[in-house]
mmCIF file of C-alpha atoms in Angstrom:
data_model
loop_
_atom_site.group_PDB
_atom_site.id
_atom_site.type_symbol
_atom_site.label_atom_id
_atom_site.label_comp_id
_atom_site.label_asym_id
_atom_site.label_seq_id
_atom_site.Cartn_x
_atom_site.Cartn_y
_atom_site.Cartn_z
ATOM 1 C CA SER A 1 49.639 18.034 -8.898
ATOM 2 C CA GLU A 2 46.966 17.027 -10.772
ATOM 3 C CA TYR A 3 44.403 14.617 -8.654
ATOM 4 C CA PRO A 4 40.463 14.733 -8.724
ATOM 5 C CA SER A 5 38.316 15.277 -5.500
ATOM 6 C CA ASP A 6 35.277 13.735 -4.581
ATOM 7 C CA PHE A 7 32.534 15.585 -2.759
ATOM 8 C CA ALA A 8 29.134 15.032 -1.821
ATOM 9 C CA MET A 9 26.007 17.128 -1.169
ATOM 10 C CA MET A 10 24.461 16.043 2.538
ATOM 11 C CA ALA A 11 20.630 16.907 3.098
ATOM 12 C CA GLY A 12 19.149 17.171 6.499
ATOM 13 C CA LEU A 13 15.119 17.035 6.061
ATOM 14 C CA THR A 14 13.265 18.443 8.966
ATOM 15 C CA LEU A 15 9.823 16.413 9.895
ATOM 16 C CA GLY A 16 7.020 18.568 11.695
ATOM 17 C CA SER A 17 5.392 16.643 14.911
ATOM 18 C CA VAL A 18 2.198 16.042 12.499
ATOM 19 C CA ALA A 19 1.946 13.954 9.731
ATOM 20 C CA ALA A 20 -1.427 13.944 7.426
ATOM 21 C CA GLY A 21 -3.117 15.325 10.436
ATOM 22 C CA THR A 22 -2.324 13.206 13.287
ATOM 23 C CA PRO A 23 0.761 12.608 15.484
ATOM 24 C CA MET A 24 3.441 10.171 14.169
ATOM 25 C CA GLN A 25 3.893 7.118 16.538
ATOM 26 C CA GLY A 26 7.207 7.104 17.899
ATOM 27 C CA PHE A 27 7.811 10.866 17.336
ATOM 28 C CA ALA A 28 10.818 11.962 19.205
ATOM 29 C CA PRO A 29 11.201 15.741 19.376
ATOM 30 C CA SER A 30 14.814 16.878 18.483
ATOM 31 C CA HIS A 31 17.157 18.944 20.411
ATOM 32 C CA GLN A 32 20.302 19.303 18.313
ATOM 33 C CA ASP A 33 21.297 22.267 16.897
ATOM 34 C CA ASN A 34 20.732 23.413 13.033
ATOM 35 C CA MET A 35 23.146 21.574 10.408
ATOM 36 C CA ASN A 36 24.922 24.845 9.828
ATOM 37 C CA GLY A 37 24.088 27.160 12.764
ATOM 38 C CA GLU A 38 21.766 29.644 13.668
ATOM 39 C CA TYR A 39 20.023 31.635 10.545
ATOM 40 C CA PRO A 40 20.572 34.985 10.286
ATOM 41 C CA LEU A 41 17.109 36.930 9.807
ATOM 42 C CA SER A 42 15.935 40.469 9.348
ATOM 43 C CA LYS A 43 12.838 41.537 10.694
ATOM 44 C CA THR A 44 10.317 43.272 7.896
ATOM 45 C CA PRO A 45 9.720 46.772 8.447
ATOM 46 C CA GLY A 46 6.343 46.335 10.543
ATOM 47 C CA GLY A 47 6.131 42.875 10.457
ATOM 48 C CA LYS A 48 6.479 40.784 13.740
ATOM 49 C CA ALA A 49 9.623 39.169 14.262
ATOM 50 C CA SER A 50 8.218 35.329 15.012
ATOM 51 C CA HIS A 51 10.067 33.081 12.503
ATOM 52 C CA ILE A 52 11.866 30.714 14.275
ATOM 53 C CA LYS A 53 15.841 30.766 13.536
ATOM 54 C CA ARG A 54 16.537 27.061 15.078
ATOM 55 C CA PHE A 55 14.188 24.007 13.935
ATOM 56 C CA ALA A 56 14.735 22.776 17.452
ATOM 57 C CA ASP A 57 12.634 25.462 18.754
ATOM 58 C CA TYR A 58 9.530 24.681 16.198
ATOM 59 C CA PRO A 59 6.242 24.677 17.797
ATOM 60 C CA GLY A 60 5.201 20.994 18.559
ATOM 61 C CA GLY A 61 8.814 20.178 18.227
ATOM 62 C CA VAL A 62 10.872 18.254 14.807
ATOM 63 C CA GLU A 63 13.000 15.191 13.999
ATOM 64 C CA SER A 64 15.481 15.101 11.194
ATOM 65 C CA PHE A 65 17.323 12.794 9.312
ATOM 66 C CA GLU A 66 20.435 13.077 7.177
ATOM 67 C CA VAL A 67 21.050 11.694 3.479
ATOM 68 C CA TYR A 68 24.482 11.694 1.422
ATOM 69 C CA SER A 69 24.366 12.081 -2.407
ATOM 70 C CA PRO A 70 26.422 10.021 -4.447
ATOM 71 C CA PRO A 71 29.879 11.281 -4.885
ATOM 72 C CA MET A 72 30.936 14.246 -7.561
ATOM 73 C CA THR A 73 34.269 13.761 -8.965
ATOM 74 C CA THR A 74 36.037 16.905 -10.686
ATOM 75 C CA LEU A 75 39.403 18.551 -11.095
ATOM 76 C CA TYR A 76 40.664 22.007 -10.728
ATOM 77 C CA SER A 77 38.440 24.198 -13.253
ATOM 78 C CA GLN A 78 35.777 21.550 -14.087
ATOM 79 C CA VAL A 79 32.261 22.195 -13.658
ATOM 80 C CA TRP A 80 29.905 19.380 -12.581
ATOM 81 C CA TRP A 81 26.372 19.731 -14.284
ATOM 82 C CA SER A 82 24.846 16.459 -13.789
ATOM 83 C CA PRO A 83 21.855 14.774 -11.994
ATOM 84 C CA LEU A 84 22.758 12.248 -9.163
ATOM 85 C CA PRO A 85 21.113 9.191 -8.936
ATOM 86 C CA PRO A 86 18.095 8.613 -6.362
ATOM 87 C CA VAL A 87 19.318 7.556 -3.244
ATOM 88 C CA ASP A 88 17.434 5.676 -0.988
ATOM 89 C CA LEU A 89 15.971 7.482 2.724
ATOM 90 C CA PRO A 90 16.972 5.862 5.566
ATOM 91 C CA ALA A 91 15.091 2.764 6.456
ATOM 92 C CA ASP A 92 13.639 3.407 9.502
ATOM 93 C CA ILE A 93 12.283 6.455 7.886
ATOM 94 C CA VAL A 94 10.893 4.835 4.873
ATOM 95 C CA ARG A 95 9.078 1.991 7.201
ATOM 96 C CA ARG A 96 7.866 4.749 9.808
ATOM 97 C CA TYR A 97 6.048 6.402 7.015
ATOM 98 C CA ASN A 98 5.126 3.783 4.672
ATOM 99 C CA GLY A 99 1.222 4.035 3.824
ATOM 100 C CA THR A 100 0.943 7.672 5.458
ATOM 101 C CA ALA A 101 2.167 11.197 4.959
ATOM 102 C CA MET A 102 5.384 13.235 6.047
ATOM 103 C CA ALA A 103 5.364 16.705 6.871
ATOM 104 C CA LEU A 104 8.404 18.167 5.899
ATOM 105 C CA VAL A 105 8.671 21.650 7.580
ATOM 106 C CA GLY A 106 12.317 22.346 6.526
ATOM 107 C CA TRP A 107 15.739 21.300 4.780
ATOM 108 C CA GLU A 108 19.216 22.100 5.184
ATOM 109 C CA VAL A 109 22.368 21.427 2.916
ATOM 110 C CA ASP A 110 25.816 20.829 3.262
ATOM 111 C CA GLN A 111 28.853 19.921 0.663
ATOM 112 C CA VAL A 112 31.158 17.481 2.257
ATOM 113 C CA ARG A 113 34.576 15.170 1.630
ATOM 114 C CA ARG A 114 36.118 12.514 3.422
ATOM 115 C CA THR A 115 39.977 12.727 4.247
ATOM 116 C CA SER A 116 42.029 10.431 3.843
ATOM 117 C CA GLU A 117 42.071 9.780 7.733
ATOM 118 C CA GLY A 118 38.211 9.108 7.276
ATOM 119 C CA VAL A 119 37.115 12.144 8.712
ATOM 120 C CA GLU A 120 33.995 14.219 7.211
ATOM 121 C CA LYS A 121 34.766 17.795 6.521
ATOM 122 C CA SER A 122 32.577 20.712 5.154
ATOM 123 C CA VAL A 123 34.087 21.813 1.790
ATOM 124 C CA PRO A 124 34.435 25.639 1.717
ATOM 125 C CA MET A 125 32.875 27.629 -1.292
ATOM 126 C CA SER A 126 36.342 28.721 -2.249
ATOM 127 C CA ALA A 127 37.344 25.058 -3.043
ATOM 128 C CA SER A 128 33.988 24.269 -4.655
ATOM 129 C CA TYR A 129 31.722 26.706 -5.591
ATOM 130 C CA ASN A 130 27.745 25.578 -5.751
ATOM 131 C CA HIS A 131 26.153 27.369 -8.253
ATOM 132 C CA HIS A 132 22.646 25.776 -7.445
ATOM 133 C CA TRP A 133 21.129 22.599 -7.073
ATOM 134 C CA ASP A 134 17.773 21.050 -7.774
ATOM 135 C CA SER A 135 16.230 17.959 -5.934
ATOM 136 C CA TRP A 136 12.950 15.687 -5.747
ATOM 137 C CA LEU A 137 11.624 13.955 -2.498
ATOM 138 C CA ILE A 138 9.898 10.768 -4.294
ATOM 139 C CA GLY A 139 7.284 8.805 -2.485
ATOM 140 C CA ALA A 140 6.569 4.834 -2.897
ATOM 141 C CA GLU A 141 3.795 5.431 -5.596
ATOM 142 C CA ALA A 142 6.324 7.782 -7.944
ATOM 143 C CA ARG A 143 8.970 6.293 -10.024
ATOM 144 C CA VAL A 144 11.821 7.791 -11.446
ATOM 145 C CA ARG A 145 12.999 7.155 -14.940
ATOM 146 C CA LYS A 146 16.537 7.788 -16.358
ATOM 147 C CA VAL A 147 15.923 9.434 -20.064
ATOM 148 C CA SER A 148 18.587 11.038 -22.598
ATOM 149 C CA LEU A 149 17.290 14.015 -24.505
ATOM 150 C CA SER A 150 18.090 15.113 -28.042
ATOM 151 C CA GLY A 151 18.459 18.807 -27.092
ATOM 152 C CA PRO A 152 15.712 21.737 -26.410
ATOM 153 C CA ASP A 153 13.785 20.658 -29.267
ATOM 154 C CA ASP A 154 12.948 17.321 -27.881
ATOM 155 C CA PRO A 155 9.282 16.732 -26.950
ATOM 156 C CA ALA A 156 10.149 15.893 -23.552
ATOM 157 C CA ALA A 157 12.635 19.118 -23.355
ATOM 158 C CA ALA A 158 9.739 21.599 -22.001
ATOM 159 C CA ASP A 159 8.194 19.532 -19.695
ATOM 160 C CA LEU A 160 11.469 18.665 -17.697
ATOM 161 C CA ALA A 161 12.864 22.134 -18.098
ATOM 162 C CA GLY A 162 9.804 23.858 -16.248
ATOM 163 C CA ARG A 163 10.528 21.252 -13.549
ATOM 164 C CA ARG A 164 13.849 22.249 -12.741
ATOM 165 C CA SER A 165 15.297 25.523 -10.968
ATOM 166 C CA GLY A 166 18.782 27.492 -10.807
ATOM 167 C CA CYS A 167 19.548 28.337 -14.409
ATOM 168 C CA GLY A 168 16.149 28.970 -15.897
ATOM 169 C CA ALA A 169 14.979 26.486 -18.385
ATOM 170 C CA GLU A 170 18.638 25.515 -19.392
ATOM 171 C CA LEU A 171 19.521 22.075 -18.426
ATOM 172 C CA PRO A 172 22.937 19.813 -19.583
ATOM 173 C CA TRP A 173 21.255 18.411 -22.919
ATOM 174 C CA ASP A 174 24.500 16.397 -23.096
ATOM 175 C CA GLN A 175 23.807 14.485 -19.634
ATOM 176 C CA PRO A 176 21.106 12.085 -18.728
ATOM 177 C CA GLN A 177 17.955 13.308 -16.774
ATOM 178 C CA TYR A 178 15.995 11.770 -13.907
ATOM 179 C CA VAL A 179 12.342 11.938 -14.730
ATOM 180 C CA VAL A 180 9.951 11.924 -11.998
ATOM 181 C CA GLU A 181 6.711 10.033 -13.327
ATOM 182 C CA GLY A 182 3.448 8.118 -12.128
ATOM 183 C CA PRO A 183 0.227 9.691 -10.009
ATOM 184 C CA GLU A 184 0.498 13.249 -8.777
ATOM 185 C CA TRP A 185 -1.822 11.973 -5.676
ATOM 186 C CA SER A 186 -1.677 9.258 -3.633
ATOM 187 C CA VAL A 187 -4.595 6.790 -3.287
ATOM 188 C CA ARG A 188 -4.650 8.713 0.611
ATOM 189 C CA GLY A 189 -4.988 11.898 -1.115
ATOM 190 C CA HIS A 190 -1.317 12.887 -0.393
ATOM 191 C CA PRO A 191 1.160 14.275 -2.818
ATOM 192 C CA THR A 192 3.363 11.685 -4.498
ATOM 193 C CA HIS A 193 6.324 13.632 -4.934
ATOM 194 C CA ALA A 194 7.979 17.038 -3.952
ATOM 195 C CA ALA A 195 10.553 19.489 -5.242
ATOM 196 C CA LEU A 196 12.874 21.328 -2.799
ATOM 197 C CA THR A 197 12.905 24.081 -4.898
ATOM 198 C CA SER A 198 14.826 26.394 -2.479
ATOM 199 C CA GLY A 199 18.162 25.626 -4.315
ATOM 200 C CA ASN A 200 19.891 28.672 -4.143
ATOM 201 C CA GLY A 201 23.890 28.609 -4.755
ATOM 202 C CA GLY A 202 26.735 30.010 -2.656
ATOM 203 C CA GLU A 203 24.937 31.074 0.291
ATOM 204 C CA PHE A 204 22.448 27.921 0.900
ATOM 205 C CA ARG A 205 24.443 27.072 4.558
ATOM 206 C CA LYS A 206 23.203 30.208 5.870
ATOM 207 C CA THR A 207 20.181 30.364 4.572
ATOM 208 C CA LEU A 208 16.795 29.502 6.257
ATOM 209 C CA HIS A 209 14.819 26.678 4.055
ATOM 210 C CA GLY A 210 11.871 26.390 6.078
ATOM 211 C CA PHE A 211 8.008 27.273 6.398
ATOM 212 C CA ALA A 212 6.081 29.172 8.929
ATOM 213 C CA PRO A 213 4.637 26.858 11.564
ATOM 214 C CA GLY A 214 1.365 25.350 9.995
ATOM 215 C CA TYR A 215 3.002 24.910 6.515
ATOM 216 C CA ALA A 216 4.801 22.014 5.353
ATOM 217 C CA LEU A 217 5.617 19.981 2.245
ATOM 218 C CA VAL A 218 3.710 16.627 2.243
ATOM 219 C CA VAL A 219 4.734 13.622 0.347
ATOM 220 C CA ASP A 220 2.990 10.208 0.956
ATOM 221 C CA SER A 221 5.422 7.199 1.596
ATOM 222 C CA PRO A 222 8.907 8.907 0.989
ATOM 223 C CA ALA A 223 11.388 6.700 -0.087
ATOM 224 C CA GLN A 224 14.288 8.494 -2.272
ATOM 225 C CA LEU A 225 15.748 12.154 -2.772
ATOM 226 C CA GLN A 226 17.469 12.720 -6.058
ATOM 227 C CA ILE A 227 19.675 15.608 -6.416
ATOM 228 C CA THR A 228 21.122 17.631 -9.306
ATOM 229 C CA PRO A 229 23.873 20.044 -8.286
ATOM 230 C CA MET A 230 25.759 22.340 -10.385
ATOM 231 C CA ASN A 231 29.366 22.758 -8.875
ATOM 232 C CA ILE A 232 32.469 24.552 -9.994
ATOM 233 C CA ASP A 233 35.670 23.394 -8.807
ATOM 234 C CA THR A 234 37.876 26.213 -7.625
ATOM 235 C CA TRP A 235 40.078 24.389 -5.527
ATOM 236 C CA ASN A 236 43.975 24.891 -6.234
ATOM 237 C CA ARG A 237 45.261 22.385 -4.686
ATOM 238 C CA GLU A 238 49.085 23.449 -4.545
ATOM 239 C CA ALA A 239 47.939 26.994 -3.034
ATOM 240 C CA MET A 240 44.824 26.272 -0.915
ATOM 241 C CA ASP A 241 45.189 24.063 2.085
ATOM 242 C CA LEU A 242 41.326 22.588 3.284
ATOM 243 C CA ALA A 243 42.959 20.858 6.648
ATOM 244 C CA GLY A 244 43.347 24.298 8.197
ATOM 245 C CA PRO A 245 41.077 25.643 11.148
ATOM 246 C CA VAL A 246 39.233 28.458 8.541
ATOM 247 C CA PRO A 247 38.405 27.752 5.005
ATOM 248 C CA PRO A 248 41.000 29.066 2.620
ATOM 249 C CA PRO A 249 40.482 31.907 0.518
ATOM 250 C CA PHE A 250 40.247 31.180 -3.140
ATOM 251 C CA VAL A 251 43.782 31.449 -4.936
ATOM 252 C CA ALA A 252 43.557 31.519 -9.036
ATOM 253 C CA GLY A 253 45.319 28.773 -10.733
ATOM 254 C CA GLY A 254 47.519 29.603 -13.362
ATOM 255 C CA GLY A 255 47.237 28.183 -16.920
ATOM 256 C CA GLY A 256 45.516 24.533 -17.619
ATOM 257 C CA GLY A 257 43.768 23.861 -14.969
ATOM 258 C CA GLY A 258 44.030 20.174 -13.172
ATOM 259 C CA GLY A 259 45.125 21.964 -10.170
ATOM 260 C CA ARG A 260 48.291 23.513 -11.036
ATOM 261 C CA GLY A 261 48.978 26.606 -8.651
#
């Protein structure tokens, strides 16, 4: 049968216990596990095995929140490479950090779908392969503008391509893009936006996206997150059962796509 699937990216952002140099009022360290389990890290020869594998073990503690992207709807064999509209951060996070800076010490990512029973499940890479993704954390003093470019020779193309990762300087020129504008620094002297550039693809669930203690991405008055994923729909609906207890192996479809096995 031929039918589309709706997937979404889910980002978990982890905050350190210090914001703008002072403890955040109401900060409550989290003891929950990582979104995607413990991260395998190998020791650098001659180095110290000092980096954490669980964000809950971060010195001073962390707390986190989750953000869902808008859905991506695809058929078998189709590629989604289009910027998704910005989404608002949780209202309590926006309120708490309004007028101050957030210290982001790490982030985690999953891709999920909701079953017909309303249950949220992770989407295996064998069904929707993530090639790469870009994202922006946007503060209140920055703004996001939707633009359409004529192609690589457009006057704004070089600047926009330089802000993206993943496929080098290539962009889906036929797709509208989101440009972050406004001052680089807030009136308090903090960055107004930040790129989460470790947008690696199929291995992103088990890759640690985090900083060594004492380092962080700082954004003043964070308000929105914008994600640009590149996903390839590899889910052969007639031959790959996503309802099982383990992810199914990839099974190639025959002929015309659209989910035909």
